[in-house]
Short mmCIF file of C-alpha atoms in Angstrom, two decimals:
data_model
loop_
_atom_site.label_atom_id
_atom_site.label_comp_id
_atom_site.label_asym_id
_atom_site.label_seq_id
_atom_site.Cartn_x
_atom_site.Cartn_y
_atom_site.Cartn_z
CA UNK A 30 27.73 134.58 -22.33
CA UNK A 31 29.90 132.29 -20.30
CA UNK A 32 29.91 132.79 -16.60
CA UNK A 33 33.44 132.54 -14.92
CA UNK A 34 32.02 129.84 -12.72
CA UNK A 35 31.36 127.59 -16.16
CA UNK A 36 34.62 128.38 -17.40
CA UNK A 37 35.47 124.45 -16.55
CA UNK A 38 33.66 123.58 -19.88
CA UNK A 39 36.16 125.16 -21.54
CA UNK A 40 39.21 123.55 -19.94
CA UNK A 41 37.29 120.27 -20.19
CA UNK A 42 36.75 120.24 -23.83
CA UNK A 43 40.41 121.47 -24.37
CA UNK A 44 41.94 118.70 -22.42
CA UNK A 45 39.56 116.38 -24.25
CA UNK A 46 40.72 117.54 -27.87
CA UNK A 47 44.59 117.42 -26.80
CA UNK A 48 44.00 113.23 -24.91
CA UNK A 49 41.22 111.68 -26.57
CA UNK A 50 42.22 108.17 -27.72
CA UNK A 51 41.24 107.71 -31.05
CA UNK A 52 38.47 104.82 -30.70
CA UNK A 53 37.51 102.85 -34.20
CA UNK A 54 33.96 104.38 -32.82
CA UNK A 55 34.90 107.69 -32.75
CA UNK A 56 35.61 106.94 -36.78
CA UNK A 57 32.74 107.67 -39.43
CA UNK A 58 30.41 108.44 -36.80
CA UNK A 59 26.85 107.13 -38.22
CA UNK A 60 23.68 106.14 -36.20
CA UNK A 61 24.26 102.31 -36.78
CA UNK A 62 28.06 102.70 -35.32
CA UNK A 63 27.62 104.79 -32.33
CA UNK A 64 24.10 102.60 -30.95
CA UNK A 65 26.64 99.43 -31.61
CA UNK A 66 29.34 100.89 -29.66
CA UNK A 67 27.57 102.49 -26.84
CA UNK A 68 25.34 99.10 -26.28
CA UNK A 69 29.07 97.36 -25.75
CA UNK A 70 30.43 99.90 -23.72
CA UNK A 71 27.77 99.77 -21.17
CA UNK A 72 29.16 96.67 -19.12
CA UNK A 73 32.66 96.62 -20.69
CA UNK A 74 35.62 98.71 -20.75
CA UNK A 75 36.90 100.43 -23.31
CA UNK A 76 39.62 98.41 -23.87
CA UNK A 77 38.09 95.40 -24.46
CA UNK A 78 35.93 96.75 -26.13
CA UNK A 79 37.67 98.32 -28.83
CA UNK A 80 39.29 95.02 -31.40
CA UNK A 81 35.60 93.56 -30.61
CA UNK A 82 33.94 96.53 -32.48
CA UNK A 83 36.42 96.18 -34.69
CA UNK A 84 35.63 92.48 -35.48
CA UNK A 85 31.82 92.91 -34.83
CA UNK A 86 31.94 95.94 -37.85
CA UNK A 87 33.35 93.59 -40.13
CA UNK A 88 30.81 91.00 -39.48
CA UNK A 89 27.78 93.50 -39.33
CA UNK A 90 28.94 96.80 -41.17
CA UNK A 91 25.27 98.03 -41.09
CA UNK A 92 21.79 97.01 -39.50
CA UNK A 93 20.51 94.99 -42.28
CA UNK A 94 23.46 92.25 -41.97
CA UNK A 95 23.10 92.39 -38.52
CA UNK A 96 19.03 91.68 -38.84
CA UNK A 97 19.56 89.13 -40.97
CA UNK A 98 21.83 87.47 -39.00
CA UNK A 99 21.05 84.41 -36.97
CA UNK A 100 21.26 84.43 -33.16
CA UNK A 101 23.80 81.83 -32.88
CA UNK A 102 26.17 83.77 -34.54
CA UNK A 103 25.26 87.13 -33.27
CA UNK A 104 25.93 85.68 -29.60
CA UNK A 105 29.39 84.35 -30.94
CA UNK A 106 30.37 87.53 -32.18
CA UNK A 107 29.95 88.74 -28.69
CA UNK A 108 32.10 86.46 -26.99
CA UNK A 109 34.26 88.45 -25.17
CA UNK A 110 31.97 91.24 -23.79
CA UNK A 111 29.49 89.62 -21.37
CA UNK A 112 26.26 90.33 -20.22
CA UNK A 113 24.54 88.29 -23.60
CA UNK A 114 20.96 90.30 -23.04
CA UNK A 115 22.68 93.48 -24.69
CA UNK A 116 23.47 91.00 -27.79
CA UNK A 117 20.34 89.81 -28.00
CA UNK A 118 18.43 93.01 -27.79
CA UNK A 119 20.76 94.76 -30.48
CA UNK A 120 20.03 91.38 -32.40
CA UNK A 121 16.42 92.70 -31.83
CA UNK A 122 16.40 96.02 -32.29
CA UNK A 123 18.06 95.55 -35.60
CA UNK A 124 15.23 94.06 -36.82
CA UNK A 125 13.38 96.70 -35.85
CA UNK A 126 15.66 99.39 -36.94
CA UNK A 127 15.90 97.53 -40.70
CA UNK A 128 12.00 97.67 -41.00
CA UNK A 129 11.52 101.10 -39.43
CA UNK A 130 14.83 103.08 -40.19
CA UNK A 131 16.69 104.83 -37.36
CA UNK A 132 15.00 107.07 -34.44
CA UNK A 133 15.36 111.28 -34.60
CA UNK A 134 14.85 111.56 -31.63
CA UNK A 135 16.46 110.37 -28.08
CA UNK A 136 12.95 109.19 -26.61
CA UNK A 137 12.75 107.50 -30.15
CA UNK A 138 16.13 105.57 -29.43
CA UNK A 139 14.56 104.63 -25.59
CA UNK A 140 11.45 102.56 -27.21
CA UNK A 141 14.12 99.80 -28.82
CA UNK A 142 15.10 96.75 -26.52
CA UNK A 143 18.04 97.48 -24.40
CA UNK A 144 18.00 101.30 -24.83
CA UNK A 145 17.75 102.80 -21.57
CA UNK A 146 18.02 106.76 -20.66
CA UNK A 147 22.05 106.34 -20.37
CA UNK A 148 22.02 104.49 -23.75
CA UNK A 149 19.27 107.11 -25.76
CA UNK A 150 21.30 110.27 -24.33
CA UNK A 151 24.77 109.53 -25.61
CA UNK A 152 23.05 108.55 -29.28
CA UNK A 153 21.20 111.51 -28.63
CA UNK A 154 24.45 113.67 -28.13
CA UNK A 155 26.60 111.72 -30.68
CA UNK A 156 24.28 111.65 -33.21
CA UNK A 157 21.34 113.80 -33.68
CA UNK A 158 22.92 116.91 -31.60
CA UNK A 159 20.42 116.64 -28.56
CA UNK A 160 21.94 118.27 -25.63
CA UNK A 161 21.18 115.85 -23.15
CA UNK A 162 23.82 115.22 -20.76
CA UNK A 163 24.71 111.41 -20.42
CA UNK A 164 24.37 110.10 -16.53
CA UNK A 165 26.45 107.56 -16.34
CA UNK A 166 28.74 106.19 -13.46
CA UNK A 167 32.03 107.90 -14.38
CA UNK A 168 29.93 111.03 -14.81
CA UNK A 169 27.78 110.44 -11.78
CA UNK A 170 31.22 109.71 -9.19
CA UNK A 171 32.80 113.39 -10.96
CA UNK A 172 30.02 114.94 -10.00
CA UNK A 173 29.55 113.86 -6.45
CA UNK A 174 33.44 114.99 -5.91
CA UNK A 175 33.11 118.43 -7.81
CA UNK A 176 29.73 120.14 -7.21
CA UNK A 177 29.19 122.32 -4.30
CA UNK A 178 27.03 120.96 -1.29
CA UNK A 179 23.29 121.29 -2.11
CA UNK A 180 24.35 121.63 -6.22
CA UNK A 181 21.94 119.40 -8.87
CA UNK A 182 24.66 117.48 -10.71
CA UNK A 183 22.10 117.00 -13.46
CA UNK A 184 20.60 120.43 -13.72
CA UNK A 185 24.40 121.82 -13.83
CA UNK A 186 24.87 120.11 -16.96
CA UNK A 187 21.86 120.61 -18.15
CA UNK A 188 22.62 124.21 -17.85
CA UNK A 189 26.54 124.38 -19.21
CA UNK A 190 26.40 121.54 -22.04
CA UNK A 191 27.34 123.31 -25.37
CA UNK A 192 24.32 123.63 -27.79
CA UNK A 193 27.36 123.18 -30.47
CA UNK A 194 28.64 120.32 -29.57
CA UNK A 195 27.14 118.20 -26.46
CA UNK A 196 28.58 114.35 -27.99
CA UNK A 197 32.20 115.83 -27.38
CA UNK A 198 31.12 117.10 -23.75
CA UNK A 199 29.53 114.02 -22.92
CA UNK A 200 32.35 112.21 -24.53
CA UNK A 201 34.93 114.21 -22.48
CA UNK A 202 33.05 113.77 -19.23
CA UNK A 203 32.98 109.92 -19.59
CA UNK A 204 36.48 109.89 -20.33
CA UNK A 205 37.64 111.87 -17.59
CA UNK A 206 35.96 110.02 -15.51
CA UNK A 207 37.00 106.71 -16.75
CA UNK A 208 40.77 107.89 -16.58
CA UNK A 209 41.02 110.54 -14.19
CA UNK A 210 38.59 110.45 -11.43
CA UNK A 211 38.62 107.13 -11.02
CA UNK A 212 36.63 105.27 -8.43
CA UNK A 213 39.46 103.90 -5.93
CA UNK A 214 42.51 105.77 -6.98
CA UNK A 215 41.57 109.35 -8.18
CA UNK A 216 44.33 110.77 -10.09
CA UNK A 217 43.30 114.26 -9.15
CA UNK A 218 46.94 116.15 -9.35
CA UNK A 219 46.29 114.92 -13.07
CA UNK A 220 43.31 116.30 -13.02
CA UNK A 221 42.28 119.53 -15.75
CA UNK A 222 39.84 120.59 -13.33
CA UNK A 223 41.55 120.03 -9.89
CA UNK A 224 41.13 124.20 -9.81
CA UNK A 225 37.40 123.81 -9.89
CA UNK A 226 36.90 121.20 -7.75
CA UNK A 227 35.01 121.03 -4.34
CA UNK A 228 36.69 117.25 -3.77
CA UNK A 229 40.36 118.07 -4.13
CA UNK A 230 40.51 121.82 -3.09
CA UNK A 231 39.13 120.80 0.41
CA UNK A 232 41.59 118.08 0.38
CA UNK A 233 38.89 115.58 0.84
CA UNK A 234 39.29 112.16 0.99
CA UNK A 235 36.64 108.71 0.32
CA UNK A 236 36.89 105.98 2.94
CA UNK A 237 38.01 103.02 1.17
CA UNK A 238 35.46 100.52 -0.03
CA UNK A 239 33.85 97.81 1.88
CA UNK A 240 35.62 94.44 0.56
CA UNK A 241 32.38 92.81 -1.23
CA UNK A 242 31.57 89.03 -0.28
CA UNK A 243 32.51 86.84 -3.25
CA UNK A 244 30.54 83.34 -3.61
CA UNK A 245 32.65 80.57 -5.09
CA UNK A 246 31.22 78.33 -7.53
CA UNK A 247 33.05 74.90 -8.26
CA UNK A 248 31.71 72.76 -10.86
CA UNK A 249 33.55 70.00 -12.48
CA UNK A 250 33.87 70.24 -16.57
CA UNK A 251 33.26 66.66 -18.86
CA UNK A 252 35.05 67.37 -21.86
CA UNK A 253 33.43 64.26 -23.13
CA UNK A 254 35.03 63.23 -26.68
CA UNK A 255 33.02 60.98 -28.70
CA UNK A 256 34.65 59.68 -32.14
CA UNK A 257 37.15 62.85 -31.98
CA UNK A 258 34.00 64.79 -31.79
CA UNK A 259 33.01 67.02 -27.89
CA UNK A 260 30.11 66.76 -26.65
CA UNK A 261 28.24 70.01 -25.65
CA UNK A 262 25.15 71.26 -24.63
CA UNK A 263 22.85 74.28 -24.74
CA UNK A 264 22.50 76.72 -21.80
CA UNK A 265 18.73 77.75 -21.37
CA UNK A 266 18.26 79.93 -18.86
CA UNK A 267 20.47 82.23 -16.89
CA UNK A 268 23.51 84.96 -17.81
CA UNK A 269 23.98 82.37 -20.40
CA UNK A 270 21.01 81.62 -22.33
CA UNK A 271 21.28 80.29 -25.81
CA UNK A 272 25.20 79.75 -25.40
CA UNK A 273 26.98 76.69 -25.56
CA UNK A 274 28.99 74.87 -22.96
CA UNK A 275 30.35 71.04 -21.75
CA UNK A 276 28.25 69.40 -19.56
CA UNK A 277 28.74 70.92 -16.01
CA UNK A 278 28.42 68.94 -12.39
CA UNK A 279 28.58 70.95 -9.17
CA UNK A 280 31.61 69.85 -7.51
CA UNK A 281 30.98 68.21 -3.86
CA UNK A 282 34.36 66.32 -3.15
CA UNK A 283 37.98 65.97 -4.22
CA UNK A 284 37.17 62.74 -6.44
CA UNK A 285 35.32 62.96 -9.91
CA UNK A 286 31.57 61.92 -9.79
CA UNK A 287 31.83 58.67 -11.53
CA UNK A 288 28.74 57.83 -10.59
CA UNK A 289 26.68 60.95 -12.15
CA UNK A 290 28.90 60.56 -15.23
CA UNK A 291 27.32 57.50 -15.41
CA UNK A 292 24.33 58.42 -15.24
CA UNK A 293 24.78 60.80 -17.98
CA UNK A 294 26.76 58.50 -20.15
CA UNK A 295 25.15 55.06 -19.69
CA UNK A 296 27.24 53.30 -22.49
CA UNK A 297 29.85 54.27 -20.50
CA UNK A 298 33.21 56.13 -20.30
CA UNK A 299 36.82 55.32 -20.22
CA UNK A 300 40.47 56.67 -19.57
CA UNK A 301 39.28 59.46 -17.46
CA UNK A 302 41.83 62.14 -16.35
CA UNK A 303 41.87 65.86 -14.42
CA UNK A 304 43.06 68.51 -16.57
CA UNK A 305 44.47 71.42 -14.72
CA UNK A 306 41.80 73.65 -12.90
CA UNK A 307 40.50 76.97 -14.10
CA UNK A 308 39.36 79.82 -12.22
CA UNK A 309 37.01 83.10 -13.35
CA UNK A 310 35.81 85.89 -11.98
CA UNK A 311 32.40 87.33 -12.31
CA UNK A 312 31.17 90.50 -10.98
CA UNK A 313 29.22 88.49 -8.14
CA UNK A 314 30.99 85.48 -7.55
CA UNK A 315 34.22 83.18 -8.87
CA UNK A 316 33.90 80.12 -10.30
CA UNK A 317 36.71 77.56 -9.83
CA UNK A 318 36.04 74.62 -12.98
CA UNK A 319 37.43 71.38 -12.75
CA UNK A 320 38.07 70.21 -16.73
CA UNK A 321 37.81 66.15 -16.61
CA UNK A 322 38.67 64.56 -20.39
CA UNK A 323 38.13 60.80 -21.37
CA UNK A 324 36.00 58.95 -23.65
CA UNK A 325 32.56 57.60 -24.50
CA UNK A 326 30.78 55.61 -26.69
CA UNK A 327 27.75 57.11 -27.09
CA UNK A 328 26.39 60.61 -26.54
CA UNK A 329 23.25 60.50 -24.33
CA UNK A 330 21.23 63.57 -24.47
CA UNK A 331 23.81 65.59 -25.42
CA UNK A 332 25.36 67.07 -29.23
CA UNK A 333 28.39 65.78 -30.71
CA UNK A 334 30.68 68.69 -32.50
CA UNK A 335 33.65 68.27 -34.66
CA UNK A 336 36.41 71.00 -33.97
CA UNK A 337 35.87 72.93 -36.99
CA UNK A 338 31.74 73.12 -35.68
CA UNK A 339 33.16 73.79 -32.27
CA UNK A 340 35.01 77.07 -33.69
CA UNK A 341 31.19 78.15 -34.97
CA UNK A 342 29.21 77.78 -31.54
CA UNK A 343 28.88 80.37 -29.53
CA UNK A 344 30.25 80.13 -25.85
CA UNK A 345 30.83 81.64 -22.39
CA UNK A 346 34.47 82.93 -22.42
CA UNK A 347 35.93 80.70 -20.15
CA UNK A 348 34.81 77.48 -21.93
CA UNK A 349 36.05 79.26 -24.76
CA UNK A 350 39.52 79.04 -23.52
CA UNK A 351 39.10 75.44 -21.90
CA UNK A 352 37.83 73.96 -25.28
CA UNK A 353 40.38 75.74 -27.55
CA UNK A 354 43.44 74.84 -25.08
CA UNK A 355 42.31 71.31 -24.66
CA UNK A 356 41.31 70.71 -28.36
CA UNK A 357 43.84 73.50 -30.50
CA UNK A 358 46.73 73.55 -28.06
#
């Protein structure tokens, strides 16, 4: 039997089944699906998320299309989410997962690239019924505002998750804690457990957050255009291994470096001109790109691609954008 003090559950799960947006995830729930979904939704917001899963099912309905898949256009089906590694180790694991079949158990899920103990406790939940309560950081910040002084966050779950259903509980945790006690602006008078909880019934309040340092990156861009074709070349190390971009030069003054350019295009380069500047965020530091277009006549040690080739590569969101506006406008 329920104690009174775990009555919460209850109210949880019922707010849950009256708010819960109906994700394309939460839709024919099958191992392949929910892996896919919670591997995306590790970095990334729902939000975005959501028409990417959407596009990525259609690609890759099941693991064997996936496997088969090369990693070119795994990575460009990712565009859009970040943090590459997690395509690459799906890209992986689906390989495995083809030859093997799927794990039954959690611990099973944890011995595939990328699968970590967040990752192989929401399959575990979702999936094969485990009731192993997901620690995540919406569920970690609820907890730190509504357990008593001295209370085990993770033992309290442990202890109240329903045998019957622990994928919706987990499910419901995340999402209150993604919409309702959010990091900076709690929306605790919203709140279904407001009654329960240690944060708002002592009318306690989180000093703000420390302003982080953010570095600033400026490179400049060469959208270098050879016979109507760009010139592009292949990241191969770093948060963008394997992708695709223009050639990049740090930026050091206010005029472009002719000379570098030509270095890098030693048959040389005409009618040069600044296209506007870009600016993206990161979560460590902003970059501020500086597009420069013009002409050459030959393309060094770099790969000419025609537009339609261009639409195939796989690239960093932001070059996305500068390519597409500069070439499709």
């Amino acid at each position: 039997m329920k104690s009174l003090s775990d009555s919460w559950v209850d109210t949880l799960l019922n707010w849950f089944r009256e708010v819960r947006h109906p994700y394309p995830w939460r839709e024919g729930r099958s191992p392949y699906r929910v892996w896919v979904s919670e591997v995306m939704l590790q970095q990334t917001v729902a939000a975005t998320v959501e028409e990417r899963f959407r596009r990525w099912m259609e690609r890759f309905p099941d693991v064997e299309s996936l496997a088969s898949a090369s990693e070119e256009e795994v990575l460009r089906m990712w565009e859009g989410l970040g943090y590459y590694n997690r395509a690459r180790n799906l890209h992986k694991s689906a390989k495995i997962l083809a030859d093997q079949g799927f794990p039954e158990s959690s611990q099973g899920w944890r011995s595939l690239p990328g699968v970590g103990p967040y990752t192989a406790a929401a399959i575990g939940s979702l999936v094969l019924r485990e009731p192993s309560p997901v620690m995540d950081a919406n569920v970690l910040r609820f907890l730190r505002r509504f357990c008593q002084e001295g209370t085990s966050g993770e033992e309290l779950l442990q202890r109240v998750i329903p045998r019957e259903s622990p994928g919706e509980f987990n499910e419901a945790l995340m999402e209150l804690g993604q919409q309702i006690c959010r990091p900076r602006t709690p929306l605790c008078q919203e709140c279904p457990l407001k009654s329960f909880c240690r944060f708002f019934r002592g009318g306690e309040t989180e000093p703000p957050p420390q302003p982080r340092k953010v570095t600033i990156k400026e490179s400049w861009v060469l959208m270098a255009l050879l016979q109507g074709s760009l010139l592009m070349e292949k990241t191969l190390k770093g948060r963008f291994h394997g992708l695709w971009r223009p050639p990049i030069l740090p930026k050091r003054g206010t005029l472009p470096p002719v000379e570098e350019m030509g270095e890098l295009f030693p048959g040389g380069f005409r009618d040069l001109r600044s296209l506007p500047p870009r600016e993206h965020l990161y979560t460590h530091y902003r970059e501020l790109l500086f597009p420069l277009l013009f002409f050459v006549q030959e393309a060094g040690s770099f790969q000419a691609f025609s537009q339609e080739r261009l639409k195939e590569l796989p690239m960093p969101t932001v070059y996305r954008r500068l390519v597409d506006e500069t070439l499709f406008p």
